[in-house]
Amino acid sequence: MNPKTNSTVIETALSGVDLIAQPLLNKGTAFTEAERDAFALHGILPPSIGNLDDQVRRRLTVLRSFATNFERYSFLRDLQDTNETLFYALLIRHIEELLPLVYTPTVGEGCQRFSEIWRRPRGLFLSYPNRHRMRDILADPRFDQVRVIVVSDGERILGLGDQGAGGMGISIGKLSLYTACAGIHPASTLPILLDVGTNNQERLDNPLYVGWRNPRISGEDYEAFVEEFVSCIAERFPNALLQWEDFAGANAGRLLARYRDRLCTFNDDIQGTAAVAAGTLMAAIRVSGSSLTEQRVVLVGAGAAGTGIAGLLVQAMMDAGLSQGEARSRFYLIDSKGLVAHGLRPVEGERAQYAQSAEAVADWQLDQAGRIELLDVVRNARPSVLIGVSGQAGAFHQAAVRMMAEQVARPIIFPLSNPTSRSEATPADLVAWTEGRALIGTGSPFPPVPFGDRLIPITQTNNSYIFPGVGLAVLAVHARRISDAMFMAAGRALAELSPARNDSHAALLPPVDQLREVAIAVAFEVARQAQTEGLGETCGDEELRQRIQDLVWEPVYRPYRRV
Ligand SMILES: O=C([O-])CC(=O)C(=O)O
Ligand SMILES: [Mg+2]
């Protein structure tokens, strides 16, 4: 194996079915006559010799013929495990059509039904019963080139909750985007699922379930297991990037805080979501003609993503001149117990920093349960920005959105929960309730919404605009750590690329088919920030551009030489 990044000739000792069985080396019908001679492939392959273009066309035709997106997802997963070059060529050339299959929303169903379609191993399952073998499992020389790892414990998959071992689907999907959007070589990526059991009774009762059939371990056992995992990763991959994905709220924040100074690591749901929300917000306020420091932000969902967004935006407001106290007072966090405010209820954890004071809400209306709900927050706080990371479909209800639209000319509304079924509101409703004035960003993709004689584009405000570029930056300058300022740089770089800069009717973020250009621009700014903070190797801008470019792997068939 060991194909070198973009090297022209690949040397391999494999031949015949062994060569074809390697997804990174397999070319299927595109093996040439000379290669069929040299690698003993005659007879194994049908006689017609094709090429990548033919293969992309053929697969696309088959893909489109399926009845459901889940079948398409499953077909693509199979293709990834049999011919990765073709998988990525297809994905990159048809990214707008395929991204929603490989990633949100369909990846959600892919995780829920993971056991049904499990066929070939991809990535690593590190299960609790195997905890003493972790070091040995990771020692496999197949992983020598690994530079980017995505790990999940499957407890909070998108807004779909605990999927146990099915969470592997999310680690695989995220890493596919590192390759599709940033050109990170597939051989340098490793999806990992920490299988610590599941509390999802449907999974536990399902005879097909492939995970460890046990309730989740928690407390000290869980902490010790994760500690062992991190120690093994730090030892085996001292220069790799470790991305935490879809851990449940309390674990997500705590693990990030514990490990962010020990290795090069970040949590995508906290920091990636925050950066894309901040970048899209900066683009939106330019359209609305207001400034960041004037915004009043209501956040529905006060878990790790919510406090991550608040944290980054508070910092951005402080960079723009507000004091910390002033900046924090602009935020209204709402969780399942209503507004997070002192005097009304116990307030603890990260969210306490953003709790409104008892005086500020003294004469606000409480509901029968003694809570302050969204409608009363909107009535009293008069927000200009409403962001949802709650996983609750319908949380942005008509009365609240209509009231917001009476109070501000261009309400900025981002229902960010995934997949589509968990979006806090549909863009069509938001457009209708605000007479087309809302500036909308959604976590999952939505089609444009017709309004009067125009079509309003709906911006997909998804982490995929951020993390691929962050990964590229880390590799380009061998970053040792990842700071919040690096995510701020990513958000700002993204805002600079907004099509709405030149046309206020355009989308807030570039279209999905420009994700590769976005990743390169984001990588450059993130890498420079790492250099400024002394967290990565320094070099001039020209060299940095070249380093980034040199990392970008293209899915094309390269010639092979037998060794
Ligand atoms: O995967 C996505 O689309 C965004 C994300 O991290 C999440 O919703 O957990
Ligand atoms: Mg996530």
XYZ file of C-alpha atoms and ligand atoms in Angstrom:
573
model
C 0.000 0.000 0.000
C 1.447 3.325 1.113
C 0.573 5.452 -1.894
C 2.507 8.688 -1.506
C 0.579 11.925 -1.778
C 0.284 12.935 -5.427
C 3.479 11.099 -6.383
C 3.330 10.219 -10.040
C 4.259 6.537 -9.970
C 3.060 4.269 -7.193
C 5.090 1.215 -6.325
C 3.322 -1.874 -5.139
C 4.129 -5.516 -4.542
C 0.484 -6.514 -4.835
C -1.073 -8.137 -7.874
C -4.230 -9.926 -8.988
C -7.159 -9.956 -6.571
C -4.935 -8.648 -3.770
C -4.349 -5.456 -5.724
C -8.015 -5.068 -6.609
C -8.984 -5.625 -2.979
C -7.170 -2.455 -1.896
C -9.662 0.409 -2.132
C -6.841 2.950 -2.460
C -5.168 1.059 -5.316
C -8.129 -0.449 -7.118
C -8.892 1.078 -10.513
C -11.575 -1.431 -11.520
C -12.105 -1.462 -15.260
C -9.641 1.397 -15.692
C -6.552 -0.795 -15.320
C -4.752 -0.457 -18.660
C -3.728 -3.337 -20.898
C -0.107 -2.941 -19.774
C -1.127 -2.936 -16.099
C -3.266 -6.021 -16.667
C -0.122 -7.716 -18.048
C 2.148 -6.531 -15.268
C -0.197 -7.211 -12.360
C -1.843 -10.465 -13.448
C -5.252 -8.905 -13.874
C -6.397 -10.545 -17.107
C -9.505 -12.600 -16.639
C -10.273 -11.052 -13.248
C -11.538 -7.908 -14.924
C -14.042 -7.734 -17.779
C -12.192 -7.080 -21.058
C -13.401 -3.573 -21.837
C -10.947 -0.934 -20.654
C -12.553 2.133 -19.198
C -11.378 5.331 -17.562
C -12.296 7.450 -14.569
C -14.713 9.623 -16.541
C -16.650 6.584 -17.803
C -16.707 5.115 -14.317
C -18.005 8.336 -12.747
C -20.782 8.464 -15.346
C -21.702 4.825 -14.796
C -21.838 5.101 -11.011
C -23.833 8.313 -11.152
C -26.442 6.666 -13.377
C -26.795 3.754 -10.975
C -26.864 6.058 -7.943
C -29.676 8.138 -9.398
C -31.719 5.026 -10.139
C -32.198 4.139 -6.464
C -35.501 4.893 -4.779
C -34.200 6.243 -1.464
C -31.335 8.332 -0.180
C -30.435 5.616 2.273
C -29.856 3.201 -0.615
C -27.697 5.853 -2.264
C -25.762 6.317 0.976
C -25.203 2.594 1.244
C -24.069 2.384 -2.390
C -21.577 5.191 -1.827
C -20.224 3.579 1.338
C -19.634 0.386 -0.649
C -17.893 2.298 -3.386
C -15.664 4.011 -0.833
C -14.647 0.609 0.478
C -13.903 -0.830 -2.964
C -12.476 2.056 -5.015
C -11.635 5.231 -3.113
C -10.274 7.100 -6.103
C -13.552 6.680 -7.942
C -15.553 7.458 -4.796
C -13.768 10.794 -4.365
C -13.824 11.655 -8.067
C -17.589 11.115 -8.061
C -18.062 13.009 -4.793
C -15.949 16.006 -5.801
C -17.426 16.346 -9.280
C -20.999 16.123 -7.980
C -20.531 17.549 -4.511
C -23.796 19.464 -4.356
C -25.823 16.344 -5.172
C -23.726 13.925 -3.126
C -22.792 15.886 0.000
C -26.295 15.464 1.498
C -25.902 11.696 0.982
C -22.419 11.208 2.363
C -23.014 13.748 5.133
C -25.948 15.481 6.789
C -28.845 14.681 6.509
C -28.502 11.109 5.156
C -25.488 10.197 7.304
C -27.913 10.418 10.239
C -29.900 7.490 8.908
C -26.600 5.849 7.990
C -25.709 5.883 11.713
C -29.161 4.754 12.832
C -29.096 1.812 10.400
C -25.338 1.215 10.547
C -25.674 -2.432 11.563
C -27.911 -3.228 8.579
C -25.288 -2.203 6.065
C -22.086 -3.115 7.848
C -19.957 -5.060 5.401
C -16.295 -4.255 5.422
C -14.221 -2.780 8.169
C -13.289 0.889 7.875
C -11.646 2.705 10.735
C -11.241 1.367 14.235
C -13.717 0.233 16.848
C -12.098 0.647 20.234
C -14.518 -1.070 22.546
C -14.591 -1.086 26.314
C -14.003 -4.859 26.559
C -10.914 -4.356 24.353
C -9.498 -1.548 26.468
C -6.345 -3.488 27.347
C -5.618 -4.040 23.653
C -5.871 -0.452 22.485
C -2.133 0.032 22.163
C -1.728 -3.157 20.114
C -4.646 -2.328 17.860
C -3.214 1.113 17.109
C 0.274 -0.272 16.523
C -0.698 -1.765 13.143
C 1.708 -0.385 10.485
C -1.321 0.291 8.266
C -1.784 3.423 10.348
C 1.737 4.773 9.973
C 0.637 7.630 7.727
C -2.308 8.730 9.835
C -2.453 12.500 10.391
C -6.137 13.233 10.983
C -8.407 11.274 13.334
C -12.099 11.802 13.964
C -13.383 10.094 17.084
C -16.934 9.732 18.387
C -18.468 7.748 21.209
C -21.789 7.814 19.376
C -23.745 9.337 22.247
C -25.139 12.428 20.490
C -25.177 11.751 16.773
C -26.335 14.976 15.102
C -29.691 15.676 16.775
C -30.527 11.968 16.792
C -29.115 11.032 20.173
C -27.367 7.827 21.162
C -26.537 5.561 18.216
C -23.864 3.461 19.946
C -21.456 1.834 17.503
C -23.469 3.308 14.608
C -21.711 6.562 15.442
C -18.848 5.238 13.318
C -20.874 6.538 10.364
C -20.255 10.096 11.533
C -16.479 9.637 11.926
C -16.314 8.134 8.435
C -18.504 10.878 6.954
C -16.507 13.730 8.481
C -13.227 12.300 7.251
C -14.650 11.835 3.758
C -15.156 15.587 3.787
C -11.569 16.231 4.853
C -10.592 14.493 1.643
C -13.362 15.784 -0.622
C -13.198 19.404 0.583
C -9.556 19.824 1.567
C -7.799 17.118 -0.430
C -6.358 15.458 2.655
C -5.019 12.101 1.526
C -7.458 9.324 2.463
C -4.580 7.137 3.702
C -3.780 9.792 6.294
C -7.266 9.737 7.822
C -8.543 7.387 10.526
C -12.138 7.172 11.763
C -12.478 5.868 15.322
C -15.498 4.845 17.349
C -15.124 4.461 21.078
C -17.649 1.748 21.811
C -18.576 2.251 25.447
C -22.023 0.691 25.037
C -25.326 2.357 24.280
C -28.406 3.382 26.207
C -30.489 3.197 23.047
C -32.876 0.365 23.875
C -33.827 -0.194 20.243
C -30.183 -0.873 19.408
C -29.699 -3.128 22.430
C -32.780 -5.134 21.479
C -31.846 -5.419 17.816
C -30.278 -8.812 17.074
C -28.415 -7.225 14.129
C -26.681 -4.594 16.296
C -22.926 -4.807 15.689
C -21.806 -2.841 18.738
C -21.032 -3.863 22.304
C -24.402 -4.907 23.709
C -24.154 -3.189 27.046
C -25.478 -0.013 28.661
C -23.042 2.870 28.390
C -20.288 2.908 30.912
C -19.992 6.228 32.696
C -18.271 8.008 35.556
C -14.755 6.959 36.455
C -14.769 3.974 34.111
C -15.581 6.224 31.185
C -12.990 8.813 32.188
C -10.294 6.158 32.552
C -11.162 4.651 29.188
C -10.961 8.000 27.399
C -7.729 8.789 29.224
C -6.231 5.529 28.025
C -7.374 6.319 24.500
C -5.839 9.803 24.528
C -2.545 8.496 25.965
C -2.337 5.858 23.245
C -3.103 8.414 20.517
C -0.546 10.903 21.841
C 2.095 8.194 21.912
C 1.300 6.583 18.556
C 0.444 9.753 16.597
C 2.299 12.620 18.269
C 1.736 14.877 15.246
C -1.821 13.990 14.365
C -4.940 16.112 14.643
C -7.652 14.609 16.848
C -11.212 15.793 16.241
C -13.928 14.991 18.786
C -17.318 14.557 17.203
C -20.829 14.125 18.539
C -20.036 13.466 22.188
C -22.902 14.273 24.548
C -22.993 17.801 25.968
C -21.299 17.474 29.338
C -18.612 15.087 28.080
C -17.878 17.210 25.006
C -16.931 20.328 26.940
C -15.110 18.531 29.725
C -12.979 16.364 27.422
C -12.054 19.321 25.260
C -10.999 21.361 28.288
C -8.986 18.453 29.645
C -7.106 17.570 26.484
C -6.768 20.720 24.404
C -3.445 21.625 26.013
C -2.116 18.092 25.801
C -2.446 17.440 22.094
C -3.491 18.990 18.820
C -7.227 18.626 19.201
C -10.590 20.322 18.873
C -14.272 19.560 19.212
C -16.124 20.193 15.985
C -19.563 20.566 17.555
C -18.274 23.261 19.898
C -15.571 25.040 17.922
C -16.420 24.168 14.316
C -20.076 25.065 14.805
C -19.077 28.274 16.578
C -16.759 29.318 13.760
C -19.268 28.693 10.988
C -21.997 30.460 12.971
C -19.691 33.422 13.603
C -18.572 33.584 9.968
C -22.146 33.446 8.671
C -23.265 36.003 11.244
C -20.509 38.405 10.170
C -21.703 37.995 6.584
C -25.339 38.528 7.611
C -24.780 41.686 9.650
C -23.022 43.261 6.704
C -26.230 42.727 4.728
C -28.404 43.988 7.569
C -26.261 47.137 7.826
C -25.666 46.802 11.571
C -22.503 46.151 13.549
C -21.527 43.126 15.591
C -21.510 45.065 18.846
C -25.178 46.044 18.376
C -26.445 42.479 18.119
C -28.643 40.828 20.714
C -28.432 37.091 20.338
C -30.926 34.455 21.464
C -29.494 30.941 21.477
C -31.906 28.038 21.776
C -29.909 25.061 23.041
C -27.425 25.803 25.818
C -25.300 22.683 25.466
C -21.751 22.499 24.213
C -22.574 23.923 20.768
C -24.570 26.806 22.263
C -21.927 27.854 24.750
C -19.274 27.376 22.059
C -21.069 29.832 19.784
C -21.632 32.283 22.629
C -17.967 32.055 23.634
C -16.641 32.816 20.169
C -19.122 35.632 19.534
C -18.373 37.223 22.919
C -14.705 37.206 21.955
C -15.526 38.764 18.570
C -17.562 41.495 20.308
C -14.677 42.128 22.701
C -12.299 42.366 19.736
C -14.700 45.016 18.415
C -14.512 47.043 21.647
C -17.085 45.758 24.158
C -16.107 44.729 27.675
C -16.598 41.091 28.569
C -19.578 41.920 30.774
C -21.210 44.052 28.071
C -20.652 41.366 25.478
C -22.025 38.560 27.640
C -25.130 40.573 28.496
C -26.094 40.510 24.795
C -26.702 36.750 24.982
C -29.897 34.980 25.994
C -29.494 31.223 26.293
C -32.584 29.062 26.402
C -32.544 25.381 27.333
C -35.248 22.885 28.211
C -35.907 24.831 31.424
C -36.355 28.144 29.639
C -34.108 31.216 29.785
C -30.834 30.698 31.610
C -31.036 33.418 34.263
C -30.026 33.818 37.895
C -32.719 33.976 40.523
C -35.142 31.802 38.571
C -33.410 28.436 38.692
C -30.064 26.881 39.521
C -27.528 27.761 36.838
C -24.373 25.752 36.524
C -21.657 24.669 34.103
C -20.439 26.630 31.082
C -23.818 28.245 30.577
C -23.517 30.113 33.899
C -21.193 32.613 32.192
C -24.016 33.673 29.926
C -26.812 33.660 32.485
C -28.819 36.860 32.520
C -28.867 38.631 35.869
C -31.937 38.387 38.088
C -32.433 42.190 37.792
C -32.328 42.147 34.000
C -35.289 39.778 33.827
C -37.093 40.871 37.012
C -40.305 41.977 35.318
C -40.366 39.404 32.495
C -43.314 37.078 32.279
C -42.946 33.516 33.583
C -44.985 30.586 32.299
C -46.949 28.266 34.568
C -43.846 26.211 35.294
C -41.961 29.348 36.329
C -39.870 29.497 33.142
C -39.232 32.254 30.638
C -39.935 30.817 27.216
C -38.762 31.901 23.759
C -41.732 34.191 23.058
C -41.156 36.211 26.221
C -37.431 36.343 25.596
C -38.104 37.755 22.134
C -40.680 40.218 23.496
C -38.316 41.583 26.116
C -34.837 41.159 24.669
C -35.752 42.259 21.111
C -33.095 40.024 19.547
C -31.573 40.698 16.160
C -30.167 37.147 15.962
C -31.841 33.808 16.730
C -29.662 30.683 16.617
C -30.824 27.105 17.237
C -28.600 24.231 18.344
C -31.276 22.418 20.326
C -32.010 19.359 18.190
C -35.697 20.348 18.608
C -37.697 20.560 15.394
C -40.202 23.388 15.564
C -38.450 25.210 18.431
C -38.583 28.459 16.390
C -42.361 28.745 16.359
C -44.467 31.140 14.389
C -45.409 33.527 17.221
C -41.781 34.086 18.253
C -40.508 34.530 14.706
C -43.329 36.908 13.769
C -42.650 38.991 16.859
C -38.943 39.121 16.063
C -39.783 40.269 12.532
C -41.904 43.118 13.926
C -38.961 44.339 15.959
C -36.078 44.208 13.467
C -35.895 44.876 9.732
C -33.642 41.921 8.834
C -33.961 39.173 11.461
C -30.949 36.849 11.352
C -32.212 33.313 11.970
C -30.012 30.215 11.978
C -31.739 26.903 12.752
C -28.529 24.878 12.884
C -29.678 21.508 14.240
C -29.120 18.434 12.085
C -30.306 16.414 10.305
C -33.097 18.148 8.368
C -35.767 16.533 10.579
C -34.336 18.334 13.639
C -34.079 21.815 12.142
C -35.644 24.347 14.555
C -37.745 25.706 11.671
C -38.033 25.217 7.943
C -36.723 28.011 5.744
C -40.083 28.135 3.930
C -41.835 28.973 7.213
C -39.181 31.510 8.197
C -39.522 33.254 4.850
C -43.313 33.331 5.132
C -43.375 34.517 8.754
C -40.893 37.338 8.078
C -42.268 38.398 4.655
C -38.995 37.362 3.057
C -36.858 39.582 5.330
C -35.074 36.890 7.358
C -31.402 36.193 6.704
C -31.369 32.429 7.042
C -28.657 29.844 7.700
C -29.390 26.151 8.279
C -27.266 23.234 9.477
C -28.540 20.812 6.835
C -29.140 21.705 3.189
C -32.464 23.186 2.075
C -33.578 24.246 -1.420
C -34.117 27.936 -2.188
C -37.509 29.318 -1.195
C -39.698 31.102 -3.763
C -40.928 34.480 -2.530
C -42.810 36.882 -4.799
C -40.920 36.936 -8.049
C -37.600 35.824 -6.579
C -35.952 32.736 -5.141
C -34.361 33.213 -1.732
C -31.164 31.143 -1.400
C -30.840 29.255 1.890
C -27.304 29.246 3.221
C -26.093 25.930 4.592
C -24.297 27.066 7.726
C -22.483 23.843 8.337
C -19.188 22.934 9.994
C -18.017 21.572 6.640
C -17.077 25.169 5.753
C -14.596 25.142 8.630
C -13.047 21.837 9.721
C -11.513 20.711 6.394
C -9.568 23.981 6.207
C -8.529 23.722 9.853
C -7.152 20.249 9.164
C -5.216 21.460 6.160
C -3.762 24.306 8.218
C -2.656 21.953 10.979
C -0.855 19.714 8.500
C 0.687 22.625 6.603
C 2.429 24.165 9.625
C 2.545 21.082 11.871
C 0.450 22.895 14.438
C 0.964 21.621 17.981
C -2.264 22.961 19.442
C -5.503 24.518 18.242
C -6.589 27.806 19.783
C -9.949 29.556 19.784
C -8.289 32.373 17.852
C -7.573 29.895 15.064
C -11.314 29.189 14.851
C -12.010 32.912 14.881
C -9.599 33.261 11.965
C -11.499 30.490 10.174
C -14.831 32.262 10.732
C -13.452 35.580 9.498
C -11.877 33.984 6.427
C -15.238 32.424 5.626
C -17.097 35.737 6.022
C -14.675 37.326 3.556
C -15.808 34.813 0.928
C -19.502 35.646 1.327
C -21.288 36.211 -2.015
C -23.586 38.591 -0.119
C -20.695 41.070 0.101
C -21.447 42.123 -3.455
C -25.116 41.257 -3.748
C -27.434 41.518 -0.759
C -29.825 38.997 -2.321
C -27.107 36.354 -2.669
C -26.439 33.510 -0.236
C -24.469 34.339 2.911
C -21.844 31.662 2.224
C -20.311 30.382 -1.011
C -22.063 27.460 -2.679
C -21.144 23.941 -1.677
C -19.363 23.335 -4.986
C -16.760 25.856 -3.824
C -15.932 24.020 -0.605
C -12.432 23.202 -1.871
C -11.612 26.868 -2.494
C -13.130 27.707 0.896
C -10.965 25.118 2.662
C -7.804 26.524 1.083
C -8.672 30.103 2.045
C -9.623 29.045 5.578
C -6.442 26.953 5.880
C -4.269 29.923 4.989
C -5.733 32.208 7.653
C -5.854 29.491 10.318
C -2.231 28.559 9.648
C -1.150 32.192 9.844
C -2.931 32.536 13.166
C -1.172 29.395 14.436
C 2.134 30.938 13.360
C 1.320 34.234 15.077
C 0.617 32.397 18.321
C 3.774 30.304 18.052
C 1.709 27.125 17.684
C 3.046 26.102 14.287
C 6.141 26.311 12.101
C 6.730 29.741 10.683
C 7.223 30.441 6.980
C 6.454 33.217 4.519
C 3.034 33.592 2.909
C 4.201 32.269 -0.435
C 5.681 29.169 1.123
C 2.563 28.688 3.203
C 0.395 28.802 0.086
C 2.675 26.260 -1.543
C 2.662 23.970 1.494
C -1.128 23.979 1.523
C -1.295 23.321 -2.202
C 1.191 20.457 -1.936
C -1.037 18.696 0.574
C -4.021 18.612 -1.732
C -4.552 15.119 -3.115
C -6.561 14.730 -6.285
C -8.506 11.549 -7.037
C -6.930 10.483 -10.322
C -5.503 7.130 -11.340
C -1.737 7.092 -11.132
C 0.568 4.644 -12.944
C 1.834 1.672 -10.904
C 5.205 -0.039 -10.897
C 5.609 -3.522 -9.562
C 8.278 -4.009 -6.894
O -22.369 17.046 11.093
C -22.901 18.136 10.874
O -23.563 18.398 9.866
C -22.711 19.237 11.865
C -22.399 18.660 13.167
O -21.274 18.462 13.523
C -23.517 18.198 14.007
O -24.671 18.540 13.741
O -23.226 17.433 14.937
Mg -21.233 16.877 14.957
